[in-house]
Coordinates of N, CA and C in Angstrom, one line a residue:
E84 N -19.5 4.4 -12.5 CA -18.3 3.6 -12.8 C -17.5 4.2 -13.9
N85 N -18.2 4.6 -15.0 CA -17.5 5.1 -16.1 C -16.6 6.3 -15.8
V86 N -17.2 7.3 -15.1 CA -16.5 8.5 -14.7 C -15.3 8.2 -13.8
L87 N -15.6 7.4 -12.8 CA -14.5 7.1 -11.8 C -13.4 6.3 -12.5
F88 N -13.7 5.2 -13.2 CA -12.7 4.4 -13.9 C -11.9 5.2 -14.9
S89 N -12.6 6.0 -15.7 CA -11.9 6.9 -16.6 C -10.9 7.8 -16.0
K90 N -11.3 8.4 -14.9 CA -10.4 9.3 -14.1 C -9.2 8.5 -13.6
V91 N -9.4 7.4 -13.0 CA -8.3 6.6 -12.4 C -7.4 6.1 -13.5
L92 N -7.9 5.6 -14.6 CA -7.1 5.1 -15.7 C -6.3 6.2 -16.4
E93 N -6.9 7.4 -16.5 CA -6.2 8.6 -17.1 C -5.0 8.9 -16.2
E94 N -5.1 8.8 -14.9 CA -4.0 9.1 -14.0 C -2.9 8.1 -14.1
I95 N -3.3 6.8 -14.2 CA -2.3 5.7 -14.3 C -1.6 5.7 -15.7
N96 N -2.4 5.8 -16.7 CA -2.0 5.7 -18.1 C -2.8 6.6 -19.0
P97 N -2.3 7.9 -19.1 CA -3.1 8.9 -19.9 C -3.5 8.4 -21.3
L98 N -2.8 7.5 -21.8 CA -3.0 7.0 -23.2 C -3.7 5.7 -23.2
Y99 N -4.5 5.4 -22.2 CA -5.1 4.0 -22.1 C -6.0 3.7 -23.3
E100 N -6.7 4.7 -23.8 CA -7.6 4.5 -24.9 C -6.8 4.2 -26.2
A101 N -5.7 4.9 -26.4 CA -4.8 4.7 -27.5 C -4.2 3.3 -27.5
D102 N -4.1 2.8 -26.2 CA -3.5 1.4 -26.1 C -4.6 0.3 -26.3
G103 N -5.8 0.8 -26.6 CA -6.9 -0.2 -26.9 C -7.8 -0.5 -25.8
T104 N -7.8 0.2 -24.7 CA -8.7 0.0 -23.6 C -9.8 0.9 -23.6
Y105 N -11.0 0.4 -23.5 CA -12.3 1.2 -23.5 C -13.2 0.7 -22.3
I106 N -13.8 1.7 -21.8 CA -14.8 1.4 -20.7 C -16.2 1.5 -21.4
L107 N -16.9 0.4 -21.3 CA -18.2 0.3 -21.9 C -19.3 0.2 -20.8
S108 N -20.1 1.2 -20.7 CA -21.2 1.2 -19.7 C -22.4 0.5 -20.3
V109 N -22.9 -0.5 -19.6 CA -24.0 -1.2 -20.1 C -25.3 -0.9 -19.4
G110 N -25.3 0.2 -18.6 CA -26.5 0.7 -17.9 C -27.0 -0.3 -16.9
G111 N -26.2 -1.1 -16.3 CA -26.6 -1.9 -15.2 C -27.2 -3.3 -15.6
F112 N -27.4 -3.5 -16.8 CA -28.0 -4.8 -17.3 C -27.4 -5.2 -18.6
G113 N -27.7 -6.4 -19.1 CA -27.2 -6.8 -20.4 C -25.8 -7.2 -20.5
F114 N -25.2 -7.5 -19.3 CA -23.8 -7.9 -19.3 C -23.5 -9.1 -20.2
D115 N -24.4 -10.1 -20.0 CA -24.2 -11.3 -20.7 C -24.2 -11.1 -22.3
I116 N -25.0 -10.2 -22.8 CA -25.0 -10.0 -24.2 C -23.7 -9.4 -24.7
Y117 N -23.3 -8.4 -24.0 CA -22.0 -7.7 -24.3 C -20.8 -8.7 -24.2
A118 N -20.8 -9.4 -23.1 CA -19.7 -10.4 -22.9 C -19.7 -11.4 -24.0
K119 N -20.8 -11.9 -24.4 CA -20.9 -12.9 -25.5 C -20.3 -12.4 -26.8
I120 N -20.8 -11.2 -27.1 CA -20.3 -10.5 -28.3 C -18.8 -10.3 -28.3
L121 N -18.3 -9.8 -27.2 CA -16.8 -9.5 -27.1 C -16.0 -10.8 -27.1
N122 N -16.6 -11.8 -26.4 CA -15.9 -13.1 -26.3 C -15.9 -13.8 -27.7
D123 N -17.0 -13.7 -28.4 CA -17.1 -14.3 -29.8 C -16.1 -13.6 -30.7
L124 N -15.9 -12.3 -30.5 CA -14.9 -11.6 -31.3 C -13.5 -11.7 -30.8
E125 N -13.3 -12.5 -29.7 CA -12.0 -12.7 -29.1 C -11.4 -11.4 -28.6
I126 N -12.2 -10.5 -28.1 CA -11.8 -9.3 -27.5 C -11.8 -9.4 -26.0
F127 N -10.6 -9.2 -25.4 CA -10.5 -9.3 -24.0 C -11.5 -8.3 -23.3
N128 N -12.1 -8.8 -22.3 CA -13.0 -8.0 -21.5 C -13.0 -8.4 -20.0
A129 N -13.2 -7.5 -19.2 CA -13.4 -7.7 -17.8 C -14.7 -7.0 -17.3
I130 N -15.4 -7.6 -16.4 CA -16.7 -7.0 -16.0 C -16.7 -6.7 -14.5
K131 N -17.2 -5.6 -14.2 CA -17.4 -5.1 -12.8 C -18.8 -4.9 -12.6
T132 N -19.4 -5.6 -11.6 CA -20.8 -5.5 -11.3 C -21.0 -5.4 -9.8
D133 N -22.2 -4.9 -9.4 CA -22.5 -4.7 -8.0 C -23.0 -6.0 -7.3
N134 N -22.8 -6.1 -6.0 CA -23.3 -7.2 -5.2 C -24.8 -6.8 -4.8
D135 N -25.6 -6.8 -5.8 CA -27.0 -6.4 -5.6 C -27.8 -7.5 -5.0
L136 N -28.8 -7.1 -4.2 CA -29.8 -8.0 -3.6 C -31.2 -7.4 -4.1
R137 N -32.1 -8.3 -4.3 CA -33.5 -7.9 -4.7 C -34.5 -8.6 -3.9
K138 N -35.5 -7.8 -3.5 CA -36.6 -8.4 -2.7 C -37.8 -8.7 -3.7
P139 N -38.1 -10.0 -3.8 CA -39.2 -10.3 -4.7 C -40.5 -9.8 -4.1
Q140 N -41.4 -9.3 -4.9 CA -42.6 -8.7 -4.4 C -43.4 -9.6 -3.5
G141 N -43.8 -9.1 -2.4 CA -44.6 -9.9 -1.4 C -43.8 -10.9 -0.6
K142 N -42.5 -10.9 -0.7 CA -41.7 -11.9 0.0 C -40.9 -11.2 1.2
N143 N -40.4 -12.0 2.1 CA -39.7 -11.4 3.2 C -38.2 -11.7 3.2
Y144 N -37.7 -12.1 2.0 CA -36.3 -12.4 1.8 C -35.8 -11.7 0.6
Y145 N -34.5 -11.7 0.4 CA -33.8 -11.1 -0.8 C -33.1 -12.2 -1.6
S146 N -33.2 -12.0 -2.9 CA -32.4 -12.9 -3.7 C -31.1 -12.3 -4.0
V147 N -30.1 -13.1 -4.2 CA -28.7 -12.6 -4.3 C -28.4 -12.3 -5.8
L148 N -29.0 -11.2 -6.3 CA -28.9 -10.9 -7.7 C -27.5 -10.8 -8.2
G149 N -26.6 -10.2 -7.5 CA -25.2 -10.1 -7.9 C -24.6 -11.4 -8.1
F150 N -24.8 -12.4 -7.2 CA -24.2 -13.7 -7.3 C -24.8 -14.4 -8.5
S151 N -26.2 -14.3 -8.7 CA -26.8 -14.9 -9.9 C -26.3 -14.3 -11.2
R152 N -26.1 -13.0 -11.2 CA -25.5 -12.4 -12.4 C -24.1 -13.0 -12.7
V153 N -23.3 -13.1 -11.7 CA -21.9 -13.6 -11.9 C -22.0 -15.1 -12.4
N154 N -22.9 -15.9 -11.8 CA -23.0 -17.3 -12.3 C -23.5 -17.3 -13.7
K155 N -24.4 -16.4 -14.1 CA -24.8 -16.4 -15.5 C -23.7 -16.0 -16.5
L156 N -22.9 -15.0 -16.0 CA -21.8 -14.6 -16.9 C -20.7 -15.6 -17.1
I157 N -20.5 -16.5 -16.1 CA -19.5 -17.5 -16.2 C -20.1 -18.9 -16.7
N158 N -21.4 -18.9 -16.9 CA -22.1 -20.1 -17.4 C -21.9 -21.3 -16.5
Q159 N -21.9 -21.1 -15.2 CA -21.9 -22.2 -14.3 C -22.3 -21.6 -12.9
T160 N -22.7 -22.5 -12.0 CA -23.1 -22.0 -10.7 C -21.9 -22.3 -9.7
M161 N -21.1 -21.3 -9.5 CA -20.0 -21.4 -8.6 C -20.3 -20.7 -7.3
L162 N -21.2 -19.8 -7.3 CA -21.7 -19.0 -6.1 C -23.0 -19.5 -5.7
P163 N -23.3 -19.5 -4.4 CA -24.6 -20.0 -3.9 C -25.6 -18.9 -4.3
E164 N -26.8 -19.4 -4.5 CA -27.9 -18.5 -4.9 C -29.0 -18.5 -3.8
N165 N -28.6 -18.9 -2.6 CA -29.6 -19.0 -1.5 C -30.1 -17.6 -1.2
T166 N -31.3 -17.5 -0.6 CA -31.8 -16.2 -0.3 C -31.2 -15.7 1.1
I167 N -31.3 -14.4 1.4 CA -30.9 -13.9 2.7 C -32.0 -13.0 3.1
F168 N -32.0 -12.6 4.4 CA -33.1 -12.0 5.0 C -32.9 -10.5 5.3
E169 N -31.8 -9.9 5.0 CA -31.7 -8.5 5.2 C -30.8 -7.9 4.1
N170 N -31.1 -6.6 3.7 CA -30.4 -5.9 2.6 C -29.6 -4.8 3.3
T171 N -28.5 -5.1 3.8 CA -27.7 -4.1 4.5 C -26.2 -4.2 3.9
V172 N -25.5 -3.1 4.2 CA -24.1 -3.2 3.7 C -23.4 -4.3 4.4
D173 N -23.6 -4.5 5.7 CA -23.0 -5.6 6.5 C -23.3 -7.0 5.9
S174 N -24.6 -7.2 5.6 CA -25.0 -8.5 5.0 C -24.4 -8.7 3.7
K175 N -24.2 -7.7 2.9 CA -23.5 -7.9 1.6 C -22.1 -8.2 1.8
R176 N -21.4 -7.5 2.7 CA -20.0 -7.7 2.9 C -19.8 -9.1 3.5
L177 N -20.7 -9.6 4.4 CA -20.6 -10.9 5.0 C -20.8 -11.9 3.9
L178 N -21.8 -11.8 3.0 CA -22.0 -12.7 1.9 C -20.7 -12.8 1.0
Y179 N -20.2 -11.6 0.7 CA -18.9 -11.6 -0.1 C -17.8 -12.3 0.6
D180 N -17.6 -11.9 1.9 CA -16.5 -12.5 2.6 C -16.6 -14.0 2.8
E181 N -17.8 -14.5 3.0 CA -18.0 -16.0 3.1 C -17.7 -16.7 1.8
N182 N -17.7 -16.0 0.7 CA -17.5 -16.6 -0.7 C -16.2 -16.0 -1.4
K183 N -15.4 -15.4 -0.6 CA -14.2 -14.7 -1.2 C -13.3 -15.6 -2.0
D184 N -13.0 -16.8 -1.5 CA -12.1 -17.6 -2.3 C -12.7 -18.0 -3.6
V185 N -14.0 -18.3 -3.7 CA -14.6 -18.5 -5.0 C -14.6 -17.3 -5.9
L186 N -15.0 -16.1 -5.3 CA -15.0 -14.9 -6.0 C -13.6 -14.5 -6.6
D187 N -12.6 -14.8 -5.8 CA -11.2 -14.6 -6.3 C -10.8 -15.5 -7.4
E188 N -11.3 -16.7 -7.4 CA -11.1 -17.7 -8.5 C -11.8 -17.2 -9.7
I189 N -13.0 -16.7 -9.6 CA -13.8 -16.2 -10.7 C -13.1 -15.0 -11.3
R190 N -12.5 -14.1 -10.4 CA -11.7 -13.0 -10.9 C -10.6 -13.4 -11.8
K191 N -9.8 -14.4 -11.3 CA -8.6 -14.9 -12.0 C -9.0 -15.6 -13.3
T192 N -10.0 -16.4 -13.3 CA -10.3 -17.3 -14.4 C -11.2 -16.6 -15.4
Y193 N -12.2 -15.8 -15.0 CA -13.2 -15.3 -15.9 C -13.2 -13.8 -16.0
F194 N -12.4 -13.1 -15.2 CA -12.3 -11.6 -15.2 C -13.7 -11.0 -15.0
V195 N -14.4 -11.6 -14.1 CA -15.7 -11.0 -13.6 C -15.4 -10.6 -12.1
F196 N -15.6 -9.3 -11.9 CA -15.3 -8.7 -10.6 C -16.6 -8.2 -9.9
L197 N -17.0 -8.8 -8.8 CA -18.1 -8.4 -8.1 C -17.7 -7.4 -7.0
S198 N -18.4 -6.3 -6.9 CA -18.2 -5.4 -5.8 C -18.5 -6.1 -4.5
R199 N -17.8 -5.7 -3.4 CA -18.2 -6.2 -2.1 C -19.6 -5.7 -1.8
C200 N -19.9 -4.5 -2.1 CA -21.3 -4.0 -1.9 C -21.8 -3.3 -3.2
S201 N -21.4 -2.0 -3.3 CA -21.7 -1.3 -4.5 C -20.5 -0.4 -4.8
L202 N -20.5 0.3 -5.9 CA -19.3 1.2 -6.2 C -19.1 2.2 -5.1
E203 N -20.2 2.8 -4.6 CA -20.0 3.9 -3.6 C -19.5 3.3 -2.3
E204 N -20.0 2.2 -1.8 CA -19.4 1.6 -0.6 C -18.0 1.2 -0.7
D205 N -17.7 0.5 -1.9 CA -16.4 0.1 -2.1 C -15.4 1.2 -2.2
L206 N -15.8 2.3 -2.8 CA -14.9 3.5 -2.9 C -14.7 4.1 -1.6
D207 N -15.8 4.1 -0.8 CA -15.7 4.7 0.6 C -14.7 4.0 1.4
E208 N -14.6 2.7 1.2 CA -13.6 1.9 2.0 C -12.1 2.4 1.7
V209 N -11.9 2.9 0.5 CA -10.6 3.3 0.0 C -10.3 4.7 0.4
I210 N -11.2 5.6 0.2 CA -10.8 7.1 0.3 C -11.9 7.8 1.1
H211 N -12.4 7.3 2.1 CA -13.5 7.9 2.9 C -13.2 9.3 3.3
N212 N -12.1 9.5 4.0 CA -11.8 10.9 4.4 C -11.7 11.9 3.3
E213 N -11.1 11.5 2.2 CA -11.0 12.4 1.1 C -12.3 12.7 0.5
M214 N -13.2 11.7 0.4 CA -14.5 11.9 -0.1 C -15.3 12.9 0.7
V215 N -15.2 12.8 2.0 CA -15.9 13.7 2.9 C -15.3 15.2 2.7
R216 N -14.0 15.3 2.5 CA -13.4 16.6 2.3 C -13.8 17.1 0.9
Y217 N -13.8 16.3 -0.1 CA -14.0 16.7 -1.5 C -15.5 17.0 -1.8
L218 N -16.4 16.4 -1.0 CA -17.8 16.6 -1.2 C -18.5 17.2 0.0
P219 N -18.2 18.4 0.3 CA -18.8 19.1 1.5 C -20.3 19.1 1.5
S220 N -20.9 19.2 0.4 CA -22.4 19.2 0.3 C -23.0 17.9 0.7
A221 N -22.2 16.9 0.9 CA -22.8 15.6 1.3 C -23.0 15.6 2.8
N222 N -22.5 16.6 3.5 CA -22.7 16.6 5.0 C -22.2 15.3 5.7
G223 N -21.2 14.8 5.2 CA -20.6 13.5 5.8 C -21.1 12.2 5.3
D224 N -22.3 12.3 4.6 CA -22.9 11.0 4.1 C -22.6 10.9 2.6
V225 N -21.4 10.6 2.3 CA -20.9 10.6 0.9 C -21.5 9.5 0.1
I226 N -21.8 8.4 0.7 CA -22.4 7.3 0.0 C -23.8 7.7 -0.5
K227 N -24.6 8.1 0.4 CA -25.9 8.6 0.0 C -25.9 9.7 -1.1
Y228 N -25.0 10.6 -0.9 CA -24.8 11.8 -1.8 C -24.5 11.3 -3.2
L229 N -23.5 10.3 -3.3 CA -23.2 9.8 -4.6 C -24.3 9.0 -5.2
Q230 N -25.1 8.3 -4.4 CA -26.1 7.5 -5.0 C -27.3 8.3 -5.4
E231 N -27.5 9.5 -4.8 CA -28.7 10.4 -5.1 C -28.6 10.9 -6.6
A232 N -27.5 11.3 -7.0 CA -27.3 11.8 -8.4 C -26.0 11.3 -8.9
K233 N -26.0 10.0 -9.1 CA -24.7 9.3 -9.3 C -23.8 9.9 -10.3
N234 N -24.2 10.2 -11.5 CA -23.3 10.7 -12.5 C -22.8 12.1 -12.1
K235 N -23.7 13.0 -11.8 CA -23.4 14.4 -11.5 C -22.4 14.5 -10.3
H236 N -22.7 13.7 -9.2 CA -21.9 13.8 -8.0 C -20.6 13.1 -8.2
M237 N -20.6 12.0 -9.1 CA -19.3 11.3 -9.3 C -18.4 12.2 -10.2
V238 N -18.9 13.0 -11.1 CA -18.1 14.0 -11.8 C -17.5 15.0 -10.8
E239 N -18.3 15.5 -9.9 CA -17.8 16.4 -8.9 C -16.7 15.8 -8.1
L240 N -16.8 14.5 -7.7 CA -15.7 13.9 -7.0 C -14.5 13.6 -7.9
A241 N -14.7 13.1 -9.1 CA -13.6 12.8 -10.0 C -12.7 14.0 -10.3
E242 N -13.4 15.2 -10.4 CA -12.6 16.4 -10.7 C -11.7 16.8 -9.6
K243 N -11.9 16.3 -8.4 CA -11.1 16.6 -7.2 C -10.1 15.5 -6.8
L244 N -10.2 14.3 -7.4 CA -9.3 13.2 -7.1 C -7.9 13.6 -7.5
T245 N -7.0 13.3 -6.7 CA -5.6 13.6 -7.0 C -4.9 12.3 -7.6
K246 N -3.8 12.4 -8.1 CA -3.0 11.2 -8.6 C -2.9 10.2 -7.4
E247 N -2.6 10.7 -6.2 CA -2.4 9.8 -5.1 C -3.7 9.1 -4.8
D248 N -4.8 9.8 -4.8 CA -6.1 9.1 -4.6 C -6.4 8.0 -5.7
C249 N -6.1 8.4 -6.9 CA -6.3 7.4 -8.0 C -5.4 6.2 -7.9
L250 N -4.2 6.4 -7.4 CA -3.3 5.3 -7.2 C -3.8 4.4 -6.0
R251 N -4.3 5.0 -5.0 CA -4.9 4.2 -3.9 C -6.1 3.4 -4.4
I252 N -6.9 4.0 -5.2 CA -8.1 3.3 -5.8 C -7.6 2.1 -6.7
F253 N -6.7 2.4 -7.6 CA -6.1 1.5 -8.5 C -5.5 0.3 -7.8
N254 N -4.8 0.5 -6.7 CA -4.1 -0.6 -6.0 C -5.0 -1.3 -5.0
H255 N -6.2 -0.9 -4.8 CA -7.0 -1.5 -3.8 C -7.8 -2.8 -4.3
Y256 N -7.9 -3.7 -3.5 CA -8.6 -5.0 -3.9 C -10.0 -4.7 -4.5
N257 N -10.7 -3.7 -4.0 CA -12.1 -3.5 -4.5 C -12.1 -3.0 -6.0
F258 N -10.9 -2.5 -6.4 CA -10.9 -2.0 -7.8 C -9.8 -2.7 -8.6
E259 N -9.5 -4.0 -8.3 CA -8.5 -4.8 -8.9 C -8.8 -5.0 -10.4
C260 N -10.1 -4.8 -10.8 CA -10.4 -5.0 -12.2 C -9.7 -4.0 -13.1
L261 N -9.3 -2.8 -12.6 CA -8.7 -1.8 -13.4 C -7.3 -2.3 -13.8
K262 N -6.6 -3.1 -13.0 CA -5.3 -3.6 -13.3 C -5.3 -4.5 -14.6
E263 N -6.4 -5.0 -14.9 CA -6.5 -5.8 -16.1 C -6.3 -5.0 -17.4
F264 N -6.3 -3.7 -17.3 CA -6.3 -2.9 -18.5 C -5.0 -2.0 -18.6
V265 N -4.1 -2.3 -17.7 CA -2.8 -1.5 -17.7 C -1.7 -2.4 -18.0

């Protein structure tokens, strides 16, 4: 996320850091601690997190970890935390789409942005053909390629993104969080 978001913001506003915008990577956890500190200091922040599912050990279902994380960040249960029975891109998108109105309200009110799936799938929705062209070593499976060595391969992709690509990403629903900083 850091590599991609930095690239997109640099294309949209090369001086975004001089304007006081910073991308803080929290390593996939600890969102609530950072959000509390920033909120207590009255520093505007927006959070982007994945629509993760997790299978509890020995169970045949998945908990909606992304939804639970969002509920925790906003200090209330606006999203259902029911379990689901498959961990696929389609099941994550369906879960998102079934709760889109609430998720949009959370975006507007709390500035917490949940991915429809994950960064890679969400990005693939926006610039799939370009990703295939820019990442020939992926042999067409750009999502898996990016997930295998996330930082290294995202740097490889970001170096090839054009201003037009960055504008498409910036203006897409999946990456609406970036508009909060421009």
